[in-house]
């Protein structure tokens, strides 16, 4: 059985203030835990069901492993039902994200839904982006729901939280700053190449005015139906695909 002290520690990591205090976060589900174990991130402890443990060929020798029941595993984490694995990982050191030639950075402004944030990190991984910069008002990149939505991409995509207007002002003046906007240029009529920063705002309001003011080009996704708007992750996927047509 998992000790009360360990269970209390795991439950504390459900909350952001304790993730920051302990410099650790939770990874739930077999696929994500396997991705964690094969990455360069530090793993503090792993909890596995016996059935899932038998499917993993090797485990890092220095990582404490506890075999638990599905009921215990589910009670420890945030998932409605967890039949495989849960791990505690150390928060990575923040890496300053700076523009790189012929590569895009994705910047997110007030994207507060952890599922959307996780999907956007996964998109950054798919298109090989240089990283993701999140405004301080975004959802926590290390929340369990965010991590689950990345489907393992949290191990490969650098995430940096900064106040966006100040960060954008510190970038080279000639660097393109793109953003989605209803009054922008039709993205299907443009020839876009990876490079600069693509900024996506909240689904409800888009980027804040102070962020919009710093864009060098606004991009519009045309539609033929009656939907009022697109989900922010769907919008980002369409725009990113237009930047990477030559893949």
PDB file of C-alpha atoms in Angstrom:
ATOM      1  CA  UNK A   1       0.000   0.000   0.000  1.00  0.00           C
ATOM      2  CA  UNK A   2       1.048   3.584  -0.622  1.00  0.00           C
ATOM      3  CA  UNK A   3       1.980   5.300   2.632  1.00  0.00           C
ATOM      4  CA  UNK A   4      -0.136   8.180   3.900  1.00  0.00           C
ATOM      5  CA  UNK A   5       2.804  10.560   3.589  1.00  0.00           C
ATOM      6  CA  UNK A   6       3.409   9.653  -0.044  1.00  0.00           C
ATOM      7  CA  UNK A   7      -0.308   9.827  -0.874  1.00  0.00           C
ATOM      8  CA  UNK A   8      -0.489  13.274   0.751  1.00  0.00           C
ATOM      9  CA  UNK A   9       2.465  14.432  -1.345  1.00  0.00           C
ATOM     10  CA  UNK A  10       0.906  13.150  -4.582  1.00  0.00           C
ATOM     11  CA  UNK A  11      -2.429  14.800  -3.780  1.00  0.00           C
ATOM     12  CA  UNK A  12      -0.651  18.100  -3.053  1.00  0.00           C
ATOM     13  CA  UNK A  13       0.751  18.055  -6.595  1.00  0.00           C
ATOM     14  CA  UNK A  14      -2.792  18.320  -7.942  1.00  0.00           C
ATOM     15  CA  UNK A  15      -2.496  22.039  -7.089  1.00  0.00           C
ATOM     16  CA  UNK A  16      -0.224  24.595  -8.760  1.00  0.00           C
ATOM     17  CA  UNK A  17       1.031  26.203  -5.541  1.00  0.00           C
ATOM     18  CA  UNK A  18       2.364  22.862  -4.312  1.00  0.00           C
ATOM     19  CA  UNK A  19       3.834  21.967  -7.709  1.00  0.00           C
ATOM     20  CA  UNK A  20       5.833  25.183  -7.475  1.00  0.00           C
ATOM     21  CA  UNK A  21       6.692  24.604  -3.813  1.00  0.00           C
ATOM     22  CA  UNK A  22       7.957  21.069  -4.407  1.00  0.00           C
ATOM     23  CA  UNK A  23       9.292  21.742  -7.925  1.00  0.00           C
ATOM     24  CA  UNK A  24       7.460  18.650  -9.170  1.00  0.00           C
ATOM     25  CA  UNK A  25       4.441  17.633 -11.248  1.00  0.00           C
ATOM     26  CA  UNK A  26       2.301  14.583 -11.989  1.00  0.00           C
ATOM     27  CA  UNK A  27       2.264  12.473 -15.142  1.00  0.00           C
ATOM     28  CA  UNK A  28      -0.730  10.148 -15.510  1.00  0.00           C
ATOM     29  CA  UNK A  29      -1.444   7.286 -17.888  1.00  0.00           C
ATOM     30  CA  UNK A  30       0.783   4.589 -19.307  1.00  0.00           C
ATOM     31  CA  UNK A  31       1.734   6.304 -22.576  1.00  0.00           C
ATOM     32  CA  UNK A  32       2.722   9.560 -20.899  1.00  0.00           C
ATOM     33  CA  UNK A  33       4.703   7.793 -18.179  1.00  0.00           C
ATOM     34  CA  UNK A  34       6.613   5.731 -20.761  1.00  0.00           C
ATOM     35  CA  UNK A  35       7.388   8.960 -22.653  1.00  0.00           C
ATOM     36  CA  UNK A  36       8.619  10.505 -19.402  1.00  0.00           C
ATOM     37  CA  UNK A  37      10.879   7.564 -18.581  1.00  0.00           C
ATOM     38  CA  UNK A  38      12.499   7.687 -22.021  1.00  0.00           C
ATOM     39  CA  UNK A  39      13.045  11.448 -21.895  1.00  0.00           C
ATOM     40  CA  UNK A  40      15.656  13.641 -20.296  1.00  0.00           C
ATOM     41  CA  UNK A  41      13.286  14.815 -17.569  1.00  0.00           C
ATOM     42  CA  UNK A  42      14.009  13.628 -14.050  1.00  0.00           C
ATOM     43  CA  UNK A  43      11.549  11.090 -12.618  1.00  0.00           C
ATOM     44  CA  UNK A  44      11.158  11.094  -8.858  1.00  0.00           C
ATOM     45  CA  UNK A  45       8.829   8.117  -8.333  1.00  0.00           C
ATOM     46  CA  UNK A  46       6.623   5.791 -10.380  1.00  0.00           C
ATOM     47  CA  UNK A  47       3.438   3.940  -9.463  1.00  0.00           C
ATOM     48  CA  UNK A  48       2.421   1.035 -11.695  1.00  0.00           C
ATOM     49  CA  UNK A  49      -0.240  -1.631 -11.760  1.00  0.00           C
ATOM     50  CA  UNK A  50       1.227  -5.132 -11.903  1.00  0.00           C
ATOM     51  CA  UNK A  51      -0.336  -5.734 -15.322  1.00  0.00           C
ATOM     52  CA  UNK A  52       1.208  -2.608 -16.820  1.00  0.00           C
ATOM     53  CA  UNK A  53       4.581  -3.172 -15.134  1.00  0.00           C
ATOM     54  CA  UNK A  54       4.830  -6.497 -16.959  1.00  0.00           C
ATOM     55  CA  UNK A  55       4.550  -4.653 -20.290  1.00  0.00           C
ATOM     56  CA  UNK A  56       7.458  -2.282 -19.659  1.00  0.00           C
ATOM     57  CA  UNK A  57      10.749  -3.941 -20.662  1.00  0.00           C
ATOM     58  CA  UNK A  58      13.034  -1.888 -18.413  1.00  0.00           C
ATOM     59  CA  UNK A  59      12.706   0.776 -15.746  1.00  0.00           C
ATOM     60  CA  UNK A  60      15.429   3.228 -14.681  1.00  0.00           C
ATOM     61  CA  UNK A  61      17.369   1.591 -11.876  1.00  0.00           C
ATOM     62  CA  UNK A  62      17.486   4.679  -9.667  1.00  0.00           C
ATOM     63  CA  UNK A  63      13.772   5.503  -9.852  1.00  0.00           C
ATOM     64  CA  UNK A  64      11.665   4.176  -6.936  1.00  0.00           C
ATOM     65  CA  UNK A  65       8.802   2.035  -8.259  1.00  0.00           C
ATOM     66  CA  UNK A  66       5.690   0.994  -6.367  1.00  0.00           C
ATOM     67  CA  UNK A  67       3.261  -1.646  -7.593  1.00  0.00           C
ATOM     68  CA  UNK A  68      -0.280  -0.613  -6.713  1.00  0.00           C
ATOM     69  CA  UNK A  69      -3.837  -1.620  -7.514  1.00  0.00           C
ATOM     70  CA  UNK A  70      -5.982   0.193 -10.070  1.00  0.00           C
ATOM     71  CA  UNK A  71      -8.100   1.528  -7.206  1.00  0.00           C
ATOM     72  CA  UNK A  72      -5.067   2.955  -5.409  1.00  0.00           C
ATOM     73  CA  UNK A  73      -3.738   4.474  -8.621  1.00  0.00           C
ATOM     74  CA  UNK A  74      -7.039   6.146  -9.415  1.00  0.00           C
ATOM     75  CA  UNK A  75      -7.318   7.556  -5.892  1.00  0.00           C
ATOM     76  CA  UNK A  76      -3.819   9.035  -6.141  1.00  0.00           C
ATOM     77  CA  UNK A  77      -4.359  10.914  -9.385  1.00  0.00           C
ATOM     78  CA  UNK A  78      -6.900  13.089 -11.154  1.00  0.00           C
ATOM     79  CA  UNK A  79      -8.163  10.689 -13.828  1.00  0.00           C
ATOM     80  CA  UNK A  80     -11.612   9.148 -13.466  1.00  0.00           C
ATOM     81  CA  UNK A  81      -9.988   5.752 -14.004  1.00  0.00           C
ATOM     82  CA  UNK A  82      -6.296   4.916 -14.251  1.00  0.00           C
ATOM     83  CA  UNK A  83      -5.393   1.291 -14.987  1.00  0.00           C
ATOM     84  CA  UNK A  84      -1.727   1.740 -15.891  1.00  0.00           C
ATOM     85  CA  UNK A  85       0.677   4.253 -14.339  1.00  0.00           C
ATOM     86  CA  UNK A  86       1.343   7.521 -12.540  1.00  0.00           C
ATOM     87  CA  UNK A  87       4.661   9.251 -12.003  1.00  0.00           C
ATOM     88  CA  UNK A  88       6.107  12.216 -10.135  1.00  0.00           C
ATOM     89  CA  UNK A  89       8.560  14.213 -12.257  1.00  0.00           C
ATOM     90  CA  UNK A  90      10.767  17.183 -11.466  1.00  0.00           C
ATOM     91  CA  UNK A  91       9.900  20.488 -13.117  1.00  0.00           C
ATOM     92  CA  UNK A  92      12.541  21.218 -15.772  1.00  0.00           C
ATOM     93  CA  UNK A  93      14.713  24.295 -15.540  1.00  0.00           C
ATOM     94  CA  UNK A  94      13.254  27.165 -17.549  1.00  0.00           C
ATOM     95  CA  UNK A  95      15.053  27.643 -20.844  1.00  0.00           C
ATOM     96  CA  UNK A  96      14.897  31.121 -22.387  1.00  0.00           C
ATOM     97  CA  UNK A  97      13.165  30.805 -25.741  1.00  0.00           C
ATOM     98  CA  UNK A  98      14.728  32.954 -28.431  1.00  0.00           C
ATOM     99  CA  UNK A  99      13.989  33.058 -32.164  1.00  0.00           C
ATOM    100  CA  UNK A 100      15.883  30.627 -34.386  1.00  0.00           C
ATOM    101  CA  UNK A 101      16.315  30.949 -38.161  1.00  0.00           C
ATOM    102  CA  UNK A 102      13.549  29.299 -40.206  1.00  0.00           C
ATOM    103  CA  UNK A 103      11.688  28.077 -37.129  1.00  0.00           C
ATOM    104  CA  UNK A 104       8.519  29.357 -35.533  1.00  0.00           C
ATOM    105  CA  UNK A 105       7.862  30.052 -31.899  1.00  0.00           C
ATOM    106  CA  UNK A 106       4.290  29.680 -30.686  1.00  0.00           C
ATOM    107  CA  UNK A 107       3.148  32.293 -28.164  1.00  0.00           C
ATOM    108  CA  UNK A 108      -0.130  31.907 -26.243  1.00  0.00           C
ATOM    109  CA  UNK A 109      -2.040  34.749 -24.635  1.00  0.00           C
ATOM    110  CA  UNK A 110      -4.555  33.912 -21.902  1.00  0.00           C
ATOM    111  CA  UNK A 111      -5.274  30.368 -23.110  1.00  0.00           C
ATOM    112  CA  UNK A 112      -6.839  29.252 -19.849  1.00  0.00           C
ATOM    113  CA  UNK A 113      -8.225  25.834 -20.707  1.00  0.00           C
ATOM    114  CA  UNK A 114      -5.632  23.151 -19.840  1.00  0.00           C
ATOM    115  CA  UNK A 115      -6.946  20.820 -22.536  1.00  0.00           C
ATOM    116  CA  UNK A 116      -6.453  23.472 -25.213  1.00  0.00           C
ATOM    117  CA  UNK A 117      -3.014  24.334 -23.853  1.00  0.00           C
ATOM    118  CA  UNK A 118      -1.953  20.694 -23.909  1.00  0.00           C
ATOM    119  CA  UNK A 119      -3.211  20.272 -27.472  1.00  0.00           C
ATOM    120  CA  UNK A 120      -1.283  23.386 -28.549  1.00  0.00           C
ATOM    121  CA  UNK A 121       1.913  21.966 -27.031  1.00  0.00           C
ATOM    122  CA  UNK A 122       1.235  18.753 -28.946  1.00  0.00           C
ATOM    123  CA  UNK A 123       0.821  20.773 -32.168  1.00  0.00           C
ATOM    124  CA  UNK A 124       4.146  22.485 -31.505  1.00  0.00           C
ATOM    125  CA  UNK A 125       5.727  19.061 -31.210  1.00  0.00           C
ATOM    126  CA  UNK A 126       4.080  17.833 -34.449  1.00  0.00           C
ATOM    127  CA  UNK A 127       5.367  20.760 -36.490  1.00  0.00           C
ATOM    128  CA  UNK A 128       8.790  20.829 -34.851  1.00  0.00           C
ATOM    129  CA  UNK A 129       8.422  24.304 -33.399  1.00  0.00           C
ATOM    130  CA  UNK A 130      11.213  25.902 -31.411  1.00  0.00           C
ATOM    131  CA  UNK A 131       9.020  26.084 -28.295  1.00  0.00           C
ATOM    132  CA  UNK A 132       5.921  27.615 -26.692  1.00  0.00           C
ATOM    133  CA  UNK A 133       5.846  30.883 -24.758  1.00  0.00           C
ATOM    134  CA  UNK A 134       2.814  31.235 -22.466  1.00  0.00           C
ATOM    135  CA  UNK A 135       1.537  34.423 -20.909  1.00  0.00           C
ATOM    136  CA  UNK A 136       1.433  34.339 -17.131  1.00  0.00           C
ATOM    137  CA  UNK A 137      -2.374  34.246 -17.399  1.00  0.00           C
ATOM    138  CA  UNK A 138      -2.411  30.978 -19.353  1.00  0.00           C
ATOM    139  CA  UNK A 139      -3.352  27.677 -17.753  1.00  0.00           C
ATOM    140  CA  UNK A 140      -0.512  25.974 -15.905  1.00  0.00           C
ATOM    141  CA  UNK A 141       1.609  24.007 -18.439  1.00  0.00           C
ATOM    142  CA  UNK A 142       2.359  21.474 -15.694  1.00  0.00           C
ATOM    143  CA  UNK A 143      -1.208  20.848 -14.519  1.00  0.00           C
ATOM    144  CA  UNK A 144      -2.258  17.169 -14.797  1.00  0.00           C
ATOM    145  CA  UNK A 145      -4.937  17.968 -17.420  1.00  0.00           C
ATOM    146  CA  UNK A 146      -2.444  19.916 -19.519  1.00  0.00           C
ATOM    147  CA  UNK A 147       0.144  17.147 -19.325  1.00  0.00           C
ATOM    148  CA  UNK A 148      -2.449  14.516 -20.271  1.00  0.00           C
ATOM    149  CA  UNK A 149      -3.588  16.559 -23.298  1.00  0.00           C
ATOM    150  CA  UNK A 150      -0.029  16.806 -24.644  1.00  0.00           C
ATOM    151  CA  UNK A 151       0.017  13.007 -25.119  1.00  0.00           C
ATOM    152  CA  UNK A 152       3.711  12.906 -24.222  1.00  0.00           C
ATOM    153  CA  UNK A 153       4.777  16.057 -26.084  1.00  0.00           C
ATOM    154  CA  UNK A 154       5.568  17.758 -22.759  1.00  0.00           C
ATOM    155  CA  UNK A 155       8.846  15.791 -22.829  1.00  0.00           C
ATOM    156  CA  UNK A 156       9.976  17.354 -26.126  1.00  0.00           C
ATOM    157  CA  UNK A 157       8.617  20.917 -26.233  1.00  0.00           C
ATOM    158  CA  UNK A 158      10.219  23.705 -24.216  1.00  0.00           C
ATOM    159  CA  UNK A 159       7.649  25.895 -22.458  1.00  0.00           C
ATOM    160  CA  UNK A 160       8.440  29.323 -21.045  1.00  0.00           C
ATOM    161  CA  UNK A 161       6.028  31.519 -19.093  1.00  0.00           C
ATOM    162  CA  UNK A 162       6.486  35.252 -19.547  1.00  0.00           C
ATOM    163  CA  UNK A 163       4.435  38.442 -19.742  1.00  0.00           C
ATOM    164  CA  UNK A 164       3.952  38.625 -23.517  1.00  0.00           C
ATOM    165  CA  UNK A 165       4.039  42.378 -24.286  1.00  0.00           C
ATOM    166  CA  UNK A 166       7.393  42.807 -22.565  1.00  0.00           C
ATOM    167  CA  UNK A 167       8.756  39.611 -24.132  1.00  0.00           C
ATOM    168  CA  UNK A 168       7.657  40.684 -27.616  1.00  0.00           C
ATOM    169  CA  UNK A 169       9.259  44.105 -27.125  1.00  0.00           C
ATOM    170  CA  UNK A 170      12.580  42.433 -26.331  1.00  0.00           C
ATOM    171  CA  UNK A 171      12.651  40.530 -29.644  1.00  0.00           C
ATOM    172  CA  UNK A 172      14.504  41.880 -32.700  1.00  0.00           C
ATOM    173  CA  UNK A 173      12.439  44.626 -34.343  1.00  0.00           C
ATOM    174  CA  UNK A 174      12.524  42.931 -37.758  1.00  0.00           C
ATOM    175  CA  UNK A 175      11.199  39.600 -36.465  1.00  0.00           C
ATOM    176  CA  UNK A 176       7.703  38.806 -37.839  1.00  0.00           C
ATOM    177  CA  UNK A 177       4.942  38.625 -35.246  1.00  0.00           C
ATOM    178  CA  UNK A 178       1.833  36.911 -36.611  1.00  0.00           C
ATOM    179  CA  UNK A 179      -1.543  36.580 -34.931  1.00  0.00           C
ATOM    180  CA  UNK A 180      -5.033  35.291 -35.723  1.00  0.00           C
ATOM    181  CA  UNK A 181      -7.643  38.017 -36.201  1.00  0.00           C
ATOM    182  CA  UNK A 182     -11.021  38.354 -37.941  1.00  0.00           C
ATOM    183  CA  UNK A 183      -9.801  41.462 -39.741  1.00  0.00           C
ATOM    184  CA  UNK A 184      -6.537  39.923 -40.917  1.00  0.00           C
ATOM    185  CA  UNK A 185      -5.188  38.783 -44.285  1.00  0.00           C
ATOM    186  CA  UNK A 186      -6.700  35.633 -45.796  1.00  0.00           C
ATOM    187  CA  UNK A 187      -4.162  32.984 -44.840  1.00  0.00           C
ATOM    188  CA  UNK A 188      -4.960  30.898 -47.947  1.00  0.00           C
ATOM    189  CA  UNK A 189      -3.799  33.717 -50.209  1.00  0.00           C
ATOM    190  CA  UNK A 190      -0.451  34.177 -48.502  1.00  0.00           C
ATOM    191  CA  UNK A 191       2.883  32.452 -48.906  1.00  0.00           C
ATOM    192  CA  UNK A 192       4.116  31.905 -45.374  1.00  0.00           C
ATOM    193  CA  UNK A 193       7.430  30.448 -44.284  1.00  0.00           C
ATOM    194  CA  UNK A 194       8.389  29.259 -40.796  1.00  0.00           C
ATOM    195  CA  UNK A 195      10.099  32.011 -38.872  1.00  0.00           C
ATOM    196  CA  UNK A 196       9.152  34.524 -36.217  1.00  0.00           C
ATOM    197  CA  UNK A 197       6.349  34.163 -33.683  1.00  0.00           C
ATOM    198  CA  UNK A 198       2.762  32.974 -34.136  1.00  0.00           C
ATOM    199  CA  UNK A 199       0.550  34.370 -31.371  1.00  0.00           C
ATOM    200  CA  UNK A 200      -2.753  32.764 -30.435  1.00  0.00           C
ATOM    201  CA  UNK A 201      -5.185  34.275 -27.949  1.00  0.00           C
ATOM    202  CA  UNK A 202      -8.096  32.994 -25.933  1.00  0.00           C
ATOM    203  CA  UNK A 203     -11.001  31.491 -27.842  1.00  0.00           C
ATOM    204  CA  UNK A 204     -13.419  34.060 -26.428  1.00  0.00           C
ATOM    205  CA  UNK A 205     -11.479  37.285 -26.969  1.00  0.00           C
ATOM    206  CA  UNK A 206      -8.349  36.584 -28.980  1.00  0.00           C
ATOM    207  CA  UNK A 207      -5.065  38.263 -27.985  1.00  0.00           C
ATOM    208  CA  UNK A 208      -5.281  41.236 -25.639  1.00  0.00           C
ATOM    209  CA  UNK A 209      -5.148  44.728 -27.252  1.00  0.00           C
ATOM    210  CA  UNK A 210      -1.620  45.288 -25.969  1.00  0.00           C
ATOM    211  CA  UNK A 211      -0.532  42.065 -27.675  1.00  0.00           C
ATOM    212  CA  UNK A 212      -2.421  42.832 -30.905  1.00  0.00           C
ATOM    213  CA  UNK A 213      -0.666  46.196 -31.052  1.00  0.00           C
ATOM    214  CA  UNK A 214       2.668  44.396 -31.336  1.00  0.00           C
ATOM    215  CA  UNK A 215       1.732  42.188 -34.320  1.00  0.00           C
ATOM    216  CA  UNK A 216       3.365  42.810 -37.677  1.00  0.00           C
ATOM    217  CA  UNK A 217       0.696  40.822 -39.567  1.00  0.00           C
ATOM    218  CA  UNK A 218      -2.804  39.596 -38.729  1.00  0.00           C
ATOM    219  CA  UNK A 219      -3.990  36.335 -40.245  1.00  0.00           C
ATOM    220  CA  UNK A 220      -7.588  35.378 -41.015  1.00  0.00           C
ATOM    221  CA  UNK A 221      -8.965  31.867 -41.576  1.00  0.00           C
ATOM    222  CA  UNK A 222     -11.924  32.137 -43.983  1.00  0.00           C
ATOM    223  CA  UNK A 223     -14.998  29.968 -43.494  1.00  0.00           C
ATOM    224  CA  UNK A 224     -18.178  29.249 -45.451  1.00  0.00           C
ATOM    225  CA  UNK A 225     -20.557  28.293 -42.634  1.00  0.00           C
ATOM    226  CA  UNK A 226     -22.267  29.999 -39.754  1.00  0.00           C
ATOM    227  CA  UNK A 227     -20.009  29.116 -36.817  1.00  0.00           C
ATOM    228  CA  UNK A 228     -19.051  32.155 -34.785  1.00  0.00           C
ATOM    229  CA  UNK A 229     -15.480  31.067 -34.123  1.00  0.00           C
ATOM    230  CA  UNK A 230     -13.003  28.202 -34.126  1.00  0.00           C
ATOM    231  CA  UNK A 231     -11.440  26.493 -31.136  1.00  0.00           C
ATOM    232  CA  UNK A 232      -8.021  28.044 -30.484  1.00  0.00           C
ATOM    233  CA  UNK A 233      -6.195  24.742 -31.022  1.00  0.00           C
ATOM    234  CA  UNK A 234      -8.043  24.144 -34.311  1.00  0.00           C
ATOM    235  CA  UNK A 235      -7.179  27.665 -35.459  1.00  0.00           C
ATOM    236  CA  UNK A 236      -3.535  27.157 -34.539  1.00  0.00           C
ATOM    237  CA  UNK A 237      -3.428  23.865 -36.438  1.00  0.00           C
ATOM    238  CA  UNK A 238      -4.769  25.517 -39.614  1.00  0.00           C
ATOM    239  CA  UNK A 239      -2.316  28.404 -39.382  1.00  0.00           C
ATOM    240  CA  UNK A 240       0.649  26.181 -38.573  1.00  0.00           C
ATOM    241  CA  UNK A 241      -0.143  23.992 -41.545  1.00  0.00           C
ATOM    242  CA  UNK A 242      -0.057  27.045 -43.796  1.00  0.00           C
ATOM    243  CA  UNK A 243       3.387  27.908 -42.474  1.00  0.00           C
ATOM    244  CA  UNK A 244       4.609  24.373 -43.157  1.00  0.00           C
ATOM    245  CA  UNK A 245       3.125  23.612 -46.599  1.00  0.00           C
ATOM    246  CA  UNK A 246       6.496  22.432 -47.870  1.00  0.00           C
ATOM    247  CA  UNK A 247       6.935  19.694 -45.270  1.00  0.00           C
TER     248      UNK A 247
END
